[in-house]
Amino acid sequence: MPKNNKEASKEDTKESKSKSINKEESERSVRLIFYLVLGIAVGTLLVYFIFSVFFSNITLFSNTFKYKSLPFTKENNMGLTIYHYTYTYQIGNGQTIKNNILLRKDPRKNNVPVEGKITFEGERKIYSTINTTGLLNCSSILRDSSYIPYFLVNNLFVVVIGSVDEAEAQASNVTHITCEKYPNDKVIFIQEGNETKITRKGNCFILSVANCELLEASEKFEVQAIIDAKEQAGLLK
């Protein structure tokens, strides 16, 4: 017997709900895997940078320029163009630490706006999280989201990586992180936005990302953090 319109409508509604639930479960699984793998990505990125610095001795082309008083070297290493900046700082026992920043984007052309100073006031623990909604389709999200945690770890900060979703945090055994939960601590919060920009609100640094421009936002964060730190210490000329 042919189904009447009412019965067909009910079946279509059930099918639609089923597809919606399956989609949500799929996205949830992807996010859980994302948070687990992100920590590994930071370590992988560290190895990448070590090899990049090592192979900088095999430089096919280079030139130097200054960006807001920071001397960069543009290098073409094995076909990969990077923008290399070296800096040093001292820790409590007087030991001098030397660090390298290797950018994929020319800092002179990185026009991501920054609202507020990217400064740190002596704290050593920093929380970092990403709201993956709208960003999971970005092919390089895992790599690009690990740049800032790596940068902070390389500057001897303790970085706690977690999830903005409390249920996901519990399921994957990571820290639940929001700017509101840790108002007295520095928090790096990455989310999708209509415009790629960095905004400081209290102790929260919000990286809004449009068009998958997380690399641009992350590299701007690193460079601006150094500029603001040098300015704070009176070292900019």
mmCIF file of N, CA and C in Angstrom, residues 97-207:
data_model
loop_
_atom_site.group_PDB
_atom_site.id
_atom_site.type_symbol
_atom_site.label_atom_id
_atom_site.label_comp_id
_atom_site.label_asym_id
_atom_site.label_seq_id
_atom_site.Cartn_x
_atom_site.Cartn_y
_atom_site.Cartn_z
ATOM 1 N N ILE A 97 69.885 32.036 26.909
ATOM 2 C CA ILE A 97 69.160 31.124 26.033
ATOM 3 C C ILE A 97 69.064 31.753 24.647
ATOM 4 N N LYS A 98 69.379 30.974 23.632
ATOM 5 C CA LYS A 98 69.289 31.449 22.249
ATOM 6 C C LYS A 98 68.138 30.742 21.548
ATOM 7 N N ASN A 99 67.263 31.516 20.952
ATOM 8 C CA ASN A 99 66.103 30.955 20.254
ATOM 9 C C ASN A 99 66.047 31.441 18.812
ATOM 10 N N ASN A 100 65.372 30.673 17.997
ATOM 11 C CA ASN A 100 65.166 31.038 16.594
ATOM 12 C C ASN A 100 63.681 31.069 16.288
ATOM 13 N N ILE A 101 63.273 32.053 15.515
ATOM 14 C CA ILE A 101 61.922 32.075 14.964
ATOM 15 C C ILE A 101 62.053 31.886 13.463
ATOM 16 N N LEU A 102 61.315 30.920 12.941
ATOM 17 C CA LEU A 102 61.326 30.625 11.514
ATOM 18 C C LEU A 102 59.910 30.811 10.981
ATOM 19 N N LEU A 103 59.713 31.831 10.180
ATOM 20 C CA LEU A 103 58.388 32.158 9.665
ATOM 21 C C LEU A 103 58.230 31.699 8.229
ATOM 22 N N ARG A 104 57.008 31.317 7.888
ATOM 23 C CA ARG A 104 56.701 30.975 6.504
ATOM 24 C C ARG A 104 56.202 32.205 5.736
ATOM 25 N N LYS A 105 55.678 33.168 6.471
ATOM 26 C CA LYS A 105 55.138 34.384 5.864
ATOM 27 C C LYS A 105 56.078 35.557 6.119
ATOM 28 N N ASP A 106 56.204 36.439 5.145
ATOM 29 C CA ASP A 106 57.022 37.645 5.291
ATOM 30 C C ASP A 106 56.369 38.544 6.344
ATOM 31 N N PRO A 107 57.057 38.835 7.456
ATOM 32 C CA PRO A 107 56.436 39.643 8.512
ATOM 33 C C PRO A 107 56.066 41.045 8.043
ATOM 34 N N ARG A 108 56.743 41.544 7.013
ATOM 35 C CA ARG A 108 56.431 42.881 6.478
ATOM 36 C C ARG A 108 55.092 42.899 5.753
ATOM 37 N N LYS A 109 54.647 41.734 5.319
ATOM 38 C CA LYS A 109 53.398 41.647 4.567
ATOM 39 C C LYS A 109 52.266 40.998 5.368
ATOM 40 N N ASN A 110 52.569 40.629 6.598
ATOM 41 C CA ASN A 110 51.556 40.014 7.450
ATOM 42 C C ASN A 110 50.763 41.135 8.130
ATOM 43 N N ASN A 111 49.584 41.391 7.617
ATOM 44 C CA ASN A 111 48.793 42.538 8.068
ATOM 45 C C ASN A 111 47.698 42.180 9.074
ATOM 46 N N VAL A 112 47.866 41.085 9.772
ATOM 47 C CA VAL A 112 46.880 40.716 10.796
ATOM 48 C C VAL A 112 46.890 41.780 11.895
ATOM 49 N N PRO A 113 45.762 42.427 12.160
ATOM 50 C CA PRO A 113 45.742 43.477 13.190
ATOM 51 C C PRO A 113 45.824 42.895 14.601
ATOM 52 N N VAL A 114 46.458 43.660 15.479
ATOM 53 C CA VAL A 114 46.604 43.260 16.879
ATOM 54 C C VAL A 114 46.031 44.362 17.762
ATOM 55 N N GLU A 115 45.074 44.009 18.585
ATOM 56 C CA GLU A 115 44.467 44.965 19.512
ATOM 57 C C GLU A 115 44.906 44.619 20.927
ATOM 58 N N GLY A 116 45.753 45.479 21.522
ATOM 59 C CA GLY A 116 46.277 45.215 22.851
ATOM 60 C C GLY A 116 47.689 44.662 22.798
ATOM 61 N N LYS A 117 48.384 44.737 23.907
ATOM 62 C CA LYS A 117 49.767 44.273 23.990
ATOM 63 C C LYS A 117 49.830 42.776 24.282
ATOM 64 N N ILE A 118 50.741 42.087 23.596
ATOM 65 C CA ILE A 118 50.973 40.666 23.874
ATOM 66 C C ILE A 118 52.157 40.592 24.833
ATOM 67 N N THR A 119 51.867 40.748 26.095
ATOM 68 C CA THR A 119 52.909 40.761 27.122
ATOM 69 C C THR A 119 52.581 39.748 28.213
ATOM 70 N N PHE A 120 53.616 39.344 28.926
ATOM 71 C CA PHE A 120 53.472 38.387 30.020
ATOM 72 C C PHE A 120 54.162 38.985 31.245
ATOM 73 N N GLU A 121 53.526 38.821 32.385
ATOM 74 C CA GLU A 121 54.002 39.484 33.596
ATOM 75 C C GLU A 121 54.599 38.524 34.618
ATOM 76 N N GLY A 122 55.438 37.631 34.161
ATOM 77 C CA GLY A 122 56.147 36.757 35.098
ATOM 78 C C GLY A 122 55.517 35.390 35.303
ATOM 79 N N GLU A 123 54.298 35.175 34.806
ATOM 80 C CA GLU A 123 53.690 33.864 34.960
ATOM 81 C C GLU A 123 54.402 32.859 34.073
ATOM 82 N N ARG A 124 54.404 31.593 34.512
ATOM 83 C CA ARG A 124 55.081 30.559 33.723
ATOM 84 C C ARG A 124 54.102 29.577 33.116
ATOM 85 N N LYS A 125 52.876 29.534 33.624
ATOM 86 C CA LYS A 125 51.885 28.611 33.068
ATOM 87 C C LYS A 125 50.907 29.381 32.190
ATOM 88 N N ILE A 126 50.691 28.876 30.977
ATOM 89 C CA ILE A 126 49.776 29.505 30.039
ATOM 90 C C ILE A 126 48.839 28.431 29.487
ATOM 91 N N TYR A 127 47.569 28.769 29.390
ATOM 92 C CA TYR A 127 46.566 27.843 28.871
ATOM 93 C C TYR A 127 46.314 28.129 27.391
ATOM 94 N N SER A 128 46.152 27.078 26.626
ATOM 95 C CA SER A 128 45.940 27.237 25.184
ATOM 96 C C SER A 128 44.835 26.298 24.718
ATOM 97 N N THR A 129 43.898 26.851 23.935
ATOM 98 C CA THR A 129 42.791 26.034 23.448
ATOM 99 C C THR A 129 42.312 26.550 22.104
ATOM 100 N N ILE A 130 41.556 25.735 21.420
ATOM 101 C CA ILE A 130 41.014 26.116 20.109
ATOM 102 C C ILE A 130 39.590 25.611 19.990
ATOM 103 N N ASN A 131 38.706 26.495 19.570
ATOM 104 C CA ASN A 131 37.345 26.099 19.242
ATOM 105 C C ASN A 131 37.367 25.686 17.773
ATOM 106 N N THR A 132 37.301 24.400 17.522
ATOM 107 C CA THR A 132 37.495 23.891 16.167
ATOM 108 C C THR A 132 36.282 24.078 15.260
ATOM 109 N N THR A 133 35.182 24.569 15.814
ATOM 110 C CA THR A 133 33.994 24.793 14.989
ATOM 111 C C THR A 133 34.319 25.735 13.829
ATOM 112 N N GLY A 134 34.085 25.261 12.619
ATOM 113 C CA GLY A 134 34.358 26.064 11.438
ATOM 114 C C GLY A 134 35.794 26.004 10.967
ATOM 115 N N LEU A 135 36.663 25.313 11.704
ATOM 116 C CA LEU A 135 38.083 25.267 11.350
ATOM 117 C C LEU A 135 38.569 23.868 10.969
ATOM 118 N N LEU A 136 37.736 22.864 11.189
ATOM 119 C CA LEU A 136 38.180 21.492 10.931
ATOM 120 C C LEU A 136 38.420 21.220 9.450
ATOM 121 N N ASN A 137 37.855 22.041 8.594
ATOM 122 C CA ASN A 137 38.073 21.850 7.158
ATOM 123 C C ASN A 137 39.385 22.471 6.679
ATOM 124 N N CYS A 138 40.077 23.195 7.558
ATOM 125 C CA CYS A 138 41.367 23.787 7.202
ATOM 126 C C CYS A 138 42.422 22.678 7.188
ATOM 127 N N SER A 139 43.044 22.465 6.059
ATOM 128 C CA SER A 139 43.935 21.311 5.892
ATOM 129 C C SER A 139 45.149 21.346 6.810
ATOM 130 N N SER A 140 45.617 22.539 7.185
ATOM 131 C CA SER A 140 46.839 22.639 7.994
ATOM 132 C C SER A 140 46.561 23.041 9.435
ATOM 133 N N ILE A 141 45.337 22.814 9.905
ATOM 134 C CA ILE A 141 44.971 23.276 11.233
ATOM 135 C C ILE A 141 45.838 22.665 12.334
ATOM 136 N N LEU A 142 46.155 21.381 12.212
ATOM 137 C CA LEU A 142 46.940 20.719 13.252
ATOM 138 C C LEU A 142 48.332 21.324 13.339
ATOM 139 N N ARG A 143 48.963 21.516 12.179
ATOM 140 C CA ARG A 143 50.300 22.120 12.171
ATOM 141 C C ARG A 143 50.258 23.553 12.679
ATOM 142 N N ASP A 144 49.337 24.347 12.136
ATOM 143 C CA ASP A 144 49.321 25.774 12.444
ATOM 144 C C ASP A 144 48.918 26.061 13.882
ATOM 145 N N SER A 145 48.053 25.219 14.455
ATOM 146 C CA SER A 145 47.612 25.445 15.830
ATOM 147 C C SER A 145 48.691 25.079 16.843
ATOM 148 N N SER A 146 49.751 24.404 16.394
ATOM 149 C CA SER A 146 50.825 24.024 17.317
ATOM 150 C C SER A 146 51.960 25.045 17.355
ATOM 151 N N TYR A 147 51.936 26.060 16.482
ATOM 152 C CA TYR A 147 53.021 27.037 16.432
ATOM 153 C C TYR A 147 53.139 27.823 17.728
ATOM 154 N N ILE A 148 52.039 28.360 18.231
ATOM 155 C CA ILE A 148 52.104 29.183 19.446
ATOM 156 C C ILE A 148 52.496 28.363 20.669
ATOM 157 N N PRO A 149 51.904 27.176 20.911
ATOM 158 C CA PRO A 149 52.383 26.371 22.037
ATOM 159 C C PRO A 149 53.872 26.068 21.945
ATOM 160 N N TYR A 150 54.370 25.751 20.742
ATOM 161 C CA TYR A 150 55.799 25.504 20.578
ATOM 162 C C TYR A 150 56.612 26.747 20.918
ATOM 163 N N PHE A 151 56.178 27.895 20.425
ATOM 164 C CA PHE A 151 56.865 29.162 20.690
ATOM 165 C C PHE A 151 56.938 29.429 22.190
ATOM 166 N N LEU A 152 55.850 29.199 22.894
ATOM 167 C CA LEU A 152 55.818 29.447 24.334
ATOM 168 C C LEU A 152 56.695 28.459 25.100
ATOM 169 N N VAL A 153 56.621 27.188 24.715
ATOM 170 C CA VAL A 153 57.471 26.173 25.364
ATOM 171 C C VAL A 153 58.944 26.499 25.138
ATOM 172 N N ASN A 154 59.262 26.972 23.946
ATOM 173 C CA ASN A 154 60.641 27.311 23.623
ATOM 174 C C ASN A 154 61.137 28.506 24.431
ATOM 175 N N ASN A 155 60.201 29.261 24.984
ATOM 176 C CA ASN A 155 60.546 30.379 25.859
ATOM 177 C C ASN A 155 60.324 30.032 27.331
ATOM 178 N N LEU A 156 60.332 28.723 27.596
ATOM 179 C CA LEU A 156 60.317 28.161 28.950
ATOM 180 C C LEU A 156 59.000 28.365 29.699
ATOM 181 N N PHE A 157 57.914 28.557 28.967
ATOM 182 C CA PHE A 157 56.603 28.560 29.600
ATOM 183 C C PHE A 157 56.080 27.126 29.688
ATOM 184 N N VAL A 158 55.235 26.894 30.667
ATOM 185 C CA VAL A 158 54.518 25.621 30.762
ATOM 186 C C VAL A 158 53.164 25.832 30.087
ATOM 187 N N VAL A 159 52.899 25.074 29.034
ATOM 188 C CA VAL A 159 51.671 25.260 28.266
ATOM 189 C C VAL A 159 50.710 24.110 28.541
ATOM 190 N N VAL A 160 49.517 24.467 28.978
ATOM 191 C CA VAL A 160 48.462 23.483 29.213
ATOM 192 C C VAL A 160 47.491 23.556 28.038
ATOM 193 N N ILE A 161 47.406 22.481 27.271
ATOM 194 C CA ILE A 161 46.516 22.427 26.108
ATOM 195 C C ILE A 161 45.228 21.709 26.492
ATOM 196 N N GLY A 162 44.109 22.304 26.134
ATOM 197 C CA GLY A 162 42.847 21.686 26.510
ATOM 198 C C GLY A 162 41.732 21.976 25.529
ATOM 199 N N SER A 163 40.511 21.642 25.941
ATOM 200 C CA SER A 163 39.334 21.767 25.084
ATOM 201 C C SER A 163 38.386 22.827 25.638
ATOM 202 N N VAL A 164 37.716 23.546 24.723
ATOM 203 C CA VAL A 164 36.729 24.536 25.148
ATOM 204 C C VAL A 164 35.420 23.868 25.571
ATOM 205 N N ASP A 165 35.245 22.618 25.152
ATOM 206 C CA ASP A 165 34.024 21.884 25.458
ATOM 207 C C ASP A 165 34.258 20.992 26.675
ATOM 208 N N GLU A 166 33.472 21.212 27.721
ATOM 209 C CA GLU A 166 33.700 20.491 28.977
ATOM 210 C C GLU A 166 33.509 18.984 28.819
ATOM 211 N N ALA A 167 32.474 18.584 28.073
ATOM 212 C CA ALA A 167 32.220 17.149 27.871
ATOM 213 C C ALA A 167 33.364 16.504 27.099
ATOM 214 N N GLU A 168 33.854 17.182 26.068
ATOM 215 C CA GLU A 168 34.971 16.649 25.287
ATOM 216 C C GLU A 168 36.238 16.583 26.132
ATOM 217 N N ALA A 169 36.429 17.587 26.990
ATOM 218 C CA ALA A 169 37.609 17.596 27.856
ATOM 219 C C ALA A 169 37.602 16.384 28.778
ATOM 220 N N GLN A 170 36.439 16.068 29.340
ATOM 221 C CA GLN A 170 36.328 14.913 30.222
ATOM 222 C C GLN A 170 36.533 13.617 29.445
ATOM 223 N N ALA A 171 35.935 13.533 28.256
ATOM 224 C CA ALA A 171 36.029 12.314 27.456
ATOM 225 C C ALA A 171 37.456 12.031 27.013
ATOM 226 N N SER A 172 38.219 13.096 26.706
ATOM 227 C CA SER A 172 39.588 12.905 26.215
ATOM 228 C C SER A 172 40.631 13.129 27.298
ATOM 229 N N ASN A 173 40.165 13.349 28.535
ATOM 230 C CA ASN A 173 41.061 13.509 29.685
ATOM 231 C C ASN A 173 42.045 14.668 29.502
ATOM 232 N N VAL A 174 41.524 15.802 29.034
ATOM 233 C CA VAL A 174 42.338 17.011 28.932
ATOM 234 C C VAL A 174 41.657 18.111 29.745
ATOM 235 N N THR A 175 42.346 19.213 29.925
ATOM 236 C CA THR A 175 41.830 20.312 30.730
ATOM 237 C C THR A 175 40.738 21.081 29.994
ATOM 238 N N HIS A 176 39.678 21.396 30.699
ATOM 239 C CA HIS A 176 38.627 22.253 30.137
ATOM 240 C C HIS A 176 39.094 23.699 30.264
ATOM 241 N N ILE A 177 39.206 24.400 29.128
ATOM 242 C CA ILE A 177 39.778 25.748 29.129
ATOM 243 C C ILE A 177 38.835 26.745 28.453
ATOM 244 N N THR A 178 38.554 27.816 29.154
ATOM 245 C CA THR A 178 37.895 28.986 28.583
ATOM 246 C C THR A 178 38.539 30.212 29.218
ATOM 247 N N CYS A 179 38.373 31.360 28.578
ATOM 248 C CA CYS A 179 38.921 32.594 29.146
ATOM 249 C C CYS A 179 38.237 32.924 30.465
ATOM 250 N N GLU A 180 36.943 32.589 30.561
ATOM 251 C CA GLU A 180 36.181 32.893 31.767
ATOM 252 C C GLU A 180 36.598 31.993 32.938
ATOM 253 N N LYS A 181 37.035 30.785 32.641
ATOM 254 C CA LYS A 181 37.402 29.848 33.706
ATOM 255 C C LYS A 181 38.725 30.217 34.352
ATOM 256 N N TYR A 182 39.616 30.837 33.579
ATOM 257 C CA TYR A 182 40.933 31.214 34.107
ATOM 258 C C TYR A 182 41.175 32.716 33.908
ATOM 259 N N PRO A 183 40.385 33.556 34.579
ATOM 260 C CA PRO A 183 40.521 35.004 34.367
ATOM 261 C C PRO A 183 41.829 35.586 34.870
ATOM 262 N N ASN A 184 42.487 34.894 35.793
ATOM 263 C CA ASN A 184 43.736 35.399 36.366
ATOM 264 C C ASN A 184 44.976 34.799 35.710
ATOM 265 N N ASP A 185 44.762 33.968 34.706
ATOM 266 C CA ASP A 185 45.871 33.342 33.983
ATOM 267 C C ASP A 185 45.820 33.760 32.520
ATOM 268 N N LYS A 186 46.974 33.679 31.848
ATOM 269 C CA LYS A 186 46.997 33.972 30.423
ATOM 270 C C LYS A 186 46.403 32.786 29.659
ATOM 271 N N VAL A 187 45.506 33.101 28.737
ATOM 272 C CA VAL A 187 44.845 32.069 27.937
ATOM 273 C C VAL A 187 44.972 32.434 26.465
ATOM 274 N N ILE A 188 45.390 31.472 25.648
ATOM 275 C CA ILE A 188 45.396 31.622 24.195
ATOM 276 C C ILE A 188 44.137 30.935 23.676
ATOM 277 N N PHE A 189 43.257 31.697 23.049
ATOM 278 C CA PHE A 189 41.967 31.155 22.597
ATOM 279 C C PHE A 189 41.835 31.383 21.096
ATOM 280 N N ILE A 190 41.780 30.291 20.343
ATOM 281 C CA ILE A 190 41.674 30.359 18.882
ATOM 282 C C ILE A 190 40.255 29.991 18.470
ATOM 283 N N GLN A 191 39.691 30.782 17.569
ATOM 284 C CA GLN A 191 38.334 30.515 17.120
ATOM 285 C C GLN A 191 38.142 31.039 15.696
ATOM 286 N N GLU A 192 37.096 30.572 15.052
ATOM 287 C CA GLU A 192 36.754 31.095 13.733
ATOM 288 C C GLU A 192 36.198 32.507 13.888
ATOM 289 N N GLY A 193 36.462 33.360 12.898
ATOM 290 C CA GLY A 193 35.947 34.714 12.930
ATOM 291 C C GLY A 193 35.672 35.231 11.529
ATOM 292 N N ASN A 194 35.016 36.370 11.446
ATOM 293 C CA ASN A 194 34.757 36.985 10.151
ATOM 294 C C ASN A 194 35.991 37.689 9.603
ATOM 295 N N GLU A 195 36.930 37.990 10.503
ATOM 296 C CA GLU A 195 38.182 38.659 10.135
ATOM 297 C C GLU A 195 39.304 38.030 10.939
ATOM 298 N N THR A 196 40.456 37.863 10.304
ATOM 299 C CA THR A 196 41.613 37.331 11.024
ATOM 300 C C THR A 196 42.248 38.463 11.810
ATOM 301 N N LYS A 197 42.284 38.323 13.131
ATOM 302 C CA LYS A 197 42.844 39.360 13.985
ATOM 303 C C LYS A 197 43.175 38.782 15.358
ATOM 304 N N ILE A 198 43.957 39.536 16.116
ATOM 305 C CA ILE A 198 44.314 39.149 17.481
ATOM 306 C C ILE A 198 43.793 40.229 18.415
ATOM 307 N N THR A 199 43.054 39.814 19.426
ATOM 308 C CA THR A 199 42.480 40.762 20.371
ATOM 309 C C THR A 199 42.792 40.326 21.795
ATOM 310 N N ARG A 200 43.284 41.270 22.585
ATOM 311 C CA ARG A 200 43.500 40.959 23.999
ATOM 312 C C ARG A 200 42.339 41.507 24.817
ATOM 313 N N LYS A 201 41.742 40.616 25.626
ATOM 314 C CA LYS A 201 40.690 41.008 26.547
ATOM 315 C C LYS A 201 41.083 40.522 27.934
ATOM 316 N N GLY A 202 41.572 41.430 28.764
ATOM 317 C CA GLY A 202 42.083 41.035 30.070
ATOM 318 C C GLY A 202 43.326 40.188 29.898
ATOM 319 N N ASN A 203 43.284 38.975 30.410
ATOM 320 C CA ASN A 203 44.409 38.046 30.269
ATOM 321 C C ASN A 203 44.217 37.069 29.116
ATOM 322 N N CYS A 204 43.181 37.281 28.327
ATOM 323 C CA CYS A 204 42.861 36.350 27.235
ATOM 324 C C CYS A 204 43.287 36.918 25.891
ATOM 325 N N PHE A 205 44.077 36.149 25.163
ATOM 326 C CA PHE A 205 44.478 36.517 23.808
ATOM 327 C C PHE A 205 43.608 35.725 22.836
ATOM 328 N N ILE A 206 42.734 36.422 22.125
ATOM 329 C CA ILE A 206 41.796 35.768 21.222
ATOM 330 C C ILE A 206 42.300 35.893 19.794
ATOM 331 N N LEU A 207 42.560 34.763 19.153
ATOM 332 C CA LEU A 207 42.959 34.737 17.754
ATOM 333 C C LEU A 207 41.735 34.354 16.928
#
